[in-house]
CSV table of C-alpha atoms in Angstrom, one decimal:
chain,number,residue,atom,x,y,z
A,1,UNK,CA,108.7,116.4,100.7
A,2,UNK,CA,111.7,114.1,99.9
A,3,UNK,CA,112.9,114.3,96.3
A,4,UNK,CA,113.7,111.3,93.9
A,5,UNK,CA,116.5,110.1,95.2
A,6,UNK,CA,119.6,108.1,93.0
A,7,UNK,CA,122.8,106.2,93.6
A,8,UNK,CA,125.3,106.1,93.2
A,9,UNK,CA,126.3,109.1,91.8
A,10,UNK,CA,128.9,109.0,89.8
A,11,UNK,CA,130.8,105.6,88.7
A,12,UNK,CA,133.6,105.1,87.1
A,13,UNK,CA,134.2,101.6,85.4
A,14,UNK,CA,135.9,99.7,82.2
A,15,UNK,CA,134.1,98.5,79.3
A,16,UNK,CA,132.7,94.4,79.6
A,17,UNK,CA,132.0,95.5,83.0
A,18,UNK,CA,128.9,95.2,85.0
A,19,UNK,CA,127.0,97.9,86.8
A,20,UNK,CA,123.8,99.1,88.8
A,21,UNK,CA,121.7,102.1,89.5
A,22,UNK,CA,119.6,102.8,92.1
A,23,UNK,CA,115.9,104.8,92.3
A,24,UNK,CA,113.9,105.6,95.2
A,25,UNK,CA,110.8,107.9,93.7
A,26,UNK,CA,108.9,110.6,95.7
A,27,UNK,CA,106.7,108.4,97.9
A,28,UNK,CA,103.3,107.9,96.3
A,29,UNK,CA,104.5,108.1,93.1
A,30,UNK,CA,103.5,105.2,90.7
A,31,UNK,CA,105.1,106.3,87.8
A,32,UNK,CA,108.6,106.0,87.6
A,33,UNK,CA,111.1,106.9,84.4
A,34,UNK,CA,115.0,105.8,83.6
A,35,UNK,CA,116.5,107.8,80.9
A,36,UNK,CA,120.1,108.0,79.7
A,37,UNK,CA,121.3,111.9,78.8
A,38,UNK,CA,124.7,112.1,76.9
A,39,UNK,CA,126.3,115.3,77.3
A,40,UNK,CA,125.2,118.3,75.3
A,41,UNK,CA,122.1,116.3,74.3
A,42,UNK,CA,118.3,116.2,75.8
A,43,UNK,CA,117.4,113.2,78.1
A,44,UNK,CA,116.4,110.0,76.3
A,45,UNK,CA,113.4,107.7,77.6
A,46,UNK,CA,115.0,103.9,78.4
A,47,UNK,CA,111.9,102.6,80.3
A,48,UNK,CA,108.7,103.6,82.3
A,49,UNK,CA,107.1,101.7,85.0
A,50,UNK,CA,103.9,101.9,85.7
A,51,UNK,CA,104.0,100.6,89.5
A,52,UNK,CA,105.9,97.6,89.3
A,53,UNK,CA,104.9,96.6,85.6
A,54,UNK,CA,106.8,97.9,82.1
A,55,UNK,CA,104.7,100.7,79.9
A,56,UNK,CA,107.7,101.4,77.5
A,57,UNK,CA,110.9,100.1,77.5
A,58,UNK,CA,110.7,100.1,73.0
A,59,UNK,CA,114.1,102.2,73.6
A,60,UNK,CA,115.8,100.4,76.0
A,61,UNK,CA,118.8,98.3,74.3
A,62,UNK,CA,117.9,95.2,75.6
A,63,UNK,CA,120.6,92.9,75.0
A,64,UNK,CA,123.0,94.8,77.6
A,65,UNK,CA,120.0,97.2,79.7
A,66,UNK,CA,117.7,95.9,82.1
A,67,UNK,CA,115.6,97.3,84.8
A,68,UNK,CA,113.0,96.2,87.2
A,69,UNK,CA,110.8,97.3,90.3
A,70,UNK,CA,109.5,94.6,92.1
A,71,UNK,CA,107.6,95.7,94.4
A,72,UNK,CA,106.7,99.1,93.0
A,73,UNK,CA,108.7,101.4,94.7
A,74,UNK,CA,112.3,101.2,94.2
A,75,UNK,CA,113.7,100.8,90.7
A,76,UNK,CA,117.6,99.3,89.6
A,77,UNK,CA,118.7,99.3,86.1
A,78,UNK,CA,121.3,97.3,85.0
A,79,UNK,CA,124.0,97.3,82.3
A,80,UNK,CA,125.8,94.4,81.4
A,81,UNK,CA,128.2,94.1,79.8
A,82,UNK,CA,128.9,98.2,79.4
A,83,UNK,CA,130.1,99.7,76.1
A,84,UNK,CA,132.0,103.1,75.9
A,85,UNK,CA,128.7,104.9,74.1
A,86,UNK,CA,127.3,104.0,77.5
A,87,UNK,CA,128.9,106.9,79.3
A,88,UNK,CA,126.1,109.5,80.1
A,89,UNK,CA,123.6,110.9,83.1
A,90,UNK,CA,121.0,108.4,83.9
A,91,UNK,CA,118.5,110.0,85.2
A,92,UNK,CA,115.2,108.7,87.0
A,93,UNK,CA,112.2,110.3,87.2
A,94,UNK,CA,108.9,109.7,88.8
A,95,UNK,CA,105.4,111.0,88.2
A,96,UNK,CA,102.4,110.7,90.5
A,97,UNK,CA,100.1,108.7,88.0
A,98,UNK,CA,100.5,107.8,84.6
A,99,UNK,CA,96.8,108.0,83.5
A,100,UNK,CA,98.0,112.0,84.2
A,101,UNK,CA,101.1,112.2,82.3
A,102,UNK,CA,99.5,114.5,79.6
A,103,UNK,CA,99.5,117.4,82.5
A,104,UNK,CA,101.5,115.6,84.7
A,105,UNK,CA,105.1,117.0,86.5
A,106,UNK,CA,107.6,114.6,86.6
A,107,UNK,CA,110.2,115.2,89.2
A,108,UNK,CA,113.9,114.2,88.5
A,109,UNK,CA,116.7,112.6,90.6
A,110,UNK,CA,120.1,114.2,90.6
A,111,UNK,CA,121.2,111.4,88.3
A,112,UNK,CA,123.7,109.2,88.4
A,113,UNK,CA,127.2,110.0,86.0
A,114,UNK,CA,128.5,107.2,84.2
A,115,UNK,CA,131.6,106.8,82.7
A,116,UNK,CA,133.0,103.7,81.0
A,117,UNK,CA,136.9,103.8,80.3
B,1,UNK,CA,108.9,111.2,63.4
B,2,UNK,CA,108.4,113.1,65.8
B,3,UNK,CA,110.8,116.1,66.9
B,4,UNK,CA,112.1,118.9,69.2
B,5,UNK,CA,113.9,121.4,68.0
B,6,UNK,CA,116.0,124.1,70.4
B,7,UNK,CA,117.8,127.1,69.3
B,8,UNK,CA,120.0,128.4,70.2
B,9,UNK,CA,122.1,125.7,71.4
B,10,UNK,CA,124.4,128.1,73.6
B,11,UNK,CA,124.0,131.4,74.5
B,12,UNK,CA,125.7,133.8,76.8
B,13,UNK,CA,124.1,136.7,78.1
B,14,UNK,CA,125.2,139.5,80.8
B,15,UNK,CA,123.0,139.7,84.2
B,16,UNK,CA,120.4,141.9,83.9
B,17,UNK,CA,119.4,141.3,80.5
B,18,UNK,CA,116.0,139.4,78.7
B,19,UNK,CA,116.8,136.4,76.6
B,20,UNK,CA,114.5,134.2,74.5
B,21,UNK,CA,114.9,130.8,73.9
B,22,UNK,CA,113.1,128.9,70.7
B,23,UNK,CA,111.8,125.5,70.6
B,24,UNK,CA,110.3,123.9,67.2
B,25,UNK,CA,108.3,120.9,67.4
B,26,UNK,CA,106.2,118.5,65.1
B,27,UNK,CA,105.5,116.4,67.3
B,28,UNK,CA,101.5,115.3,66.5
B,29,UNK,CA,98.4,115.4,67.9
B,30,UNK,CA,99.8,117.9,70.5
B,31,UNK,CA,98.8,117.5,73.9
B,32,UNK,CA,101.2,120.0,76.2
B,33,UNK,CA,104.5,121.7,76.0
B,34,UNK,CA,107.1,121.8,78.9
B,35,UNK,CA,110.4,123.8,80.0
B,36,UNK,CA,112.3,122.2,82.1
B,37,UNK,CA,115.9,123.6,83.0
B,38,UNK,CA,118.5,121.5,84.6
B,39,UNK,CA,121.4,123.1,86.8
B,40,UNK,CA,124.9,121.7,86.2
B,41,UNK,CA,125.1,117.9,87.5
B,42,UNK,CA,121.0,118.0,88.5
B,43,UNK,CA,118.1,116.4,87.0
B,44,UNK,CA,115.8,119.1,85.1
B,45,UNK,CA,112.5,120.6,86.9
B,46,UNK,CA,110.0,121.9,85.5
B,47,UNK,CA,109.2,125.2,84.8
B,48,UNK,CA,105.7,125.7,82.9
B,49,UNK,CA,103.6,123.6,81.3
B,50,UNK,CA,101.0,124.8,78.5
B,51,UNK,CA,98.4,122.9,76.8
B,52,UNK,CA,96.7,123.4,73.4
B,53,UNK,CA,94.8,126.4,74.5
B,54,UNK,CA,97.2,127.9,76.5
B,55,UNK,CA,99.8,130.3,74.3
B,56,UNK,CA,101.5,132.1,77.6
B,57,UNK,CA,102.3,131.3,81.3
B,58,UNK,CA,104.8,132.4,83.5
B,59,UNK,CA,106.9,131.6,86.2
B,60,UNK,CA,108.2,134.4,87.9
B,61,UNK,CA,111.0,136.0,85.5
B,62,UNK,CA,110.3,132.9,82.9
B,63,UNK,CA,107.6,133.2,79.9
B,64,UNK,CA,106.8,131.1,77.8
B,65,UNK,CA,104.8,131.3,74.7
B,66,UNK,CA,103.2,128.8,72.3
B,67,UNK,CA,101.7,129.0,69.2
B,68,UNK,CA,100.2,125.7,68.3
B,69,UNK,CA,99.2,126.6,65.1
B,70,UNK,CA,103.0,127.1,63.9
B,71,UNK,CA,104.4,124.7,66.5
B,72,UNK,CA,106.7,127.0,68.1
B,73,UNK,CA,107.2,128.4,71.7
B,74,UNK,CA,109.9,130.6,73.4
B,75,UNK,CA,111.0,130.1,76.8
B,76,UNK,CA,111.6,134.5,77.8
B,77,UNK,CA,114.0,135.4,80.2
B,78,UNK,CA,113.8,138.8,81.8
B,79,UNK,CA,116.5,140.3,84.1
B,80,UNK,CA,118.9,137.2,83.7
B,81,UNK,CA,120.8,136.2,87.0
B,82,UNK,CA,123.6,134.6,87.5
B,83,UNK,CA,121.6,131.4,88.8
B,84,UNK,CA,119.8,131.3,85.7
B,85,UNK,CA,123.1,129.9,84.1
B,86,UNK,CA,121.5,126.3,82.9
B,87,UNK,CA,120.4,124.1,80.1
B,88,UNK,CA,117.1,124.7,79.5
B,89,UNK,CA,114.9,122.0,77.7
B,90,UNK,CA,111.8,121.9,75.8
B,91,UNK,CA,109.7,118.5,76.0
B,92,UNK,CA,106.6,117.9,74.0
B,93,UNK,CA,104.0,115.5,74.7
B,94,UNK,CA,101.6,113.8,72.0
B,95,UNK,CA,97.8,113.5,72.1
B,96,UNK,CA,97.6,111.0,74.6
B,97,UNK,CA,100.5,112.2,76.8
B,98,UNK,CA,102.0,108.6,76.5
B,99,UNK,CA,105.1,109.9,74.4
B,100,UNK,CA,107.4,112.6,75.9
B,101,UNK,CA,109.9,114.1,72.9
B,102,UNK,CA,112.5,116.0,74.6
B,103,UNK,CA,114.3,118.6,72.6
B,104,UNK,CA,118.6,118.8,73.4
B,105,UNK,CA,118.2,121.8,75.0
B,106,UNK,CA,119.8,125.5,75.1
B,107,UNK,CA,122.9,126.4,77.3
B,108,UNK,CA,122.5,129.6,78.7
B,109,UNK,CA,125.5,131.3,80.5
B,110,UNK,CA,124.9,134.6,82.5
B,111,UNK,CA,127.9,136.4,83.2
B,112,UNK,CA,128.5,139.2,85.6
């Protein structure tokens, strides 16, 4: 079985600057998670989908982040414009059902390392 | 407000020997404690998941306990390897299983 998979994975860019991350959950999975893990620290929730609609997204700083997944599957999140405080892992995560999430495994991507100069 | 508590947040051990790992939570109601650990430039998997009524289960050389009446688990390590040099996280989900608190996490080096 394919894992989540994420791109890229690592970018490099200046602050002001735009970028974009990939997600590609395990197929079947309708639950799908972006959270941002600066280093030394535990991840932090940004947004979860719930097929293609938004269950949470109460932590995601909305004035810069944005994410969508239009038809369900695939997920992108956005930053723009990036701030240094932005450098971290972004991981994604996906889940087969959210209903199960109280005994439900999620399985992470590899992530994608971000650093803003 | 909720929270997850890990300690300590390094530790280095030689191969061969147990470890424990601590996690505090107060995160309430409790529905089910996780251990995840995450390899060096992975995303975390899962290692055990325990619910309410659960206070062990293991995973090969990994134990962990939970006492829900004091909050607290421990992640055991017995007969550390090498590949068990990780971060290791503790992640704690309320009542209706709609609110993940993940705790930072213990660094564990084994060293030959």
């Amino acid at each position: 079985e394919a894992g989540v998979a994420q791109s890229p994975r690592y970018k490099i860019i200046e602050k002001r600057q735009s970028v974009a991350f990939w997600c590609n959950p395990i197929s079947g999975h309708a639950t799908l998670y972006w959270y941002q893990q600066i280093l030394g620290q535990g991840p932090k929730l940004l947004i979860q989908f719930q097929n293609n609609g938004v269950v949470d997204d109460s932590q995601l700083p909305k004035d810069r982040f944005s994410a969508e997944r239009l038809k369900g599957v695939d997920s992108t999140l956005k930053i723009q414009p990036a701030k240094l405080e932005d450098s971290a892992v972004y991981l994604c995560a996906s889940s087969l059902d959210l209903q199960d999430r109280g005994t439900d495994t999620q399985y992470f991507g590899p992530g994608t390392r971000l650093t803003v100069l | 407000k909720n929270q997850v508590e890990q300690s300590p947040q390094s530790l280095i051990i030689l191969e061969g020997k147990n470890c424990t790992l601590q996690c505090n939570y107060t995160v309430s109601p409790f529905s089910n404690l996780r251990w995840y650990k995450q390899d060096t430039g992975r995303g975390p998997v899962s290692l055990t998941i325990m619910t309410f009524s659960e206070n062990t289960k293991s995973n090969g050389r990994y134990t962990a306990t939970l006492d829900a009446d004091t909050k607290q688990s421990s992640l055991h390590i017995t007969a550390s390897q090498l590949s068990d040099s990780a971060s290791y996280i503790c992640v704690v989900s309320d009542n209706a299983g709609n609110m993940l608190t993940f705790g930072g996490g213990t660094r564990l080096m084994v060293k030959p």
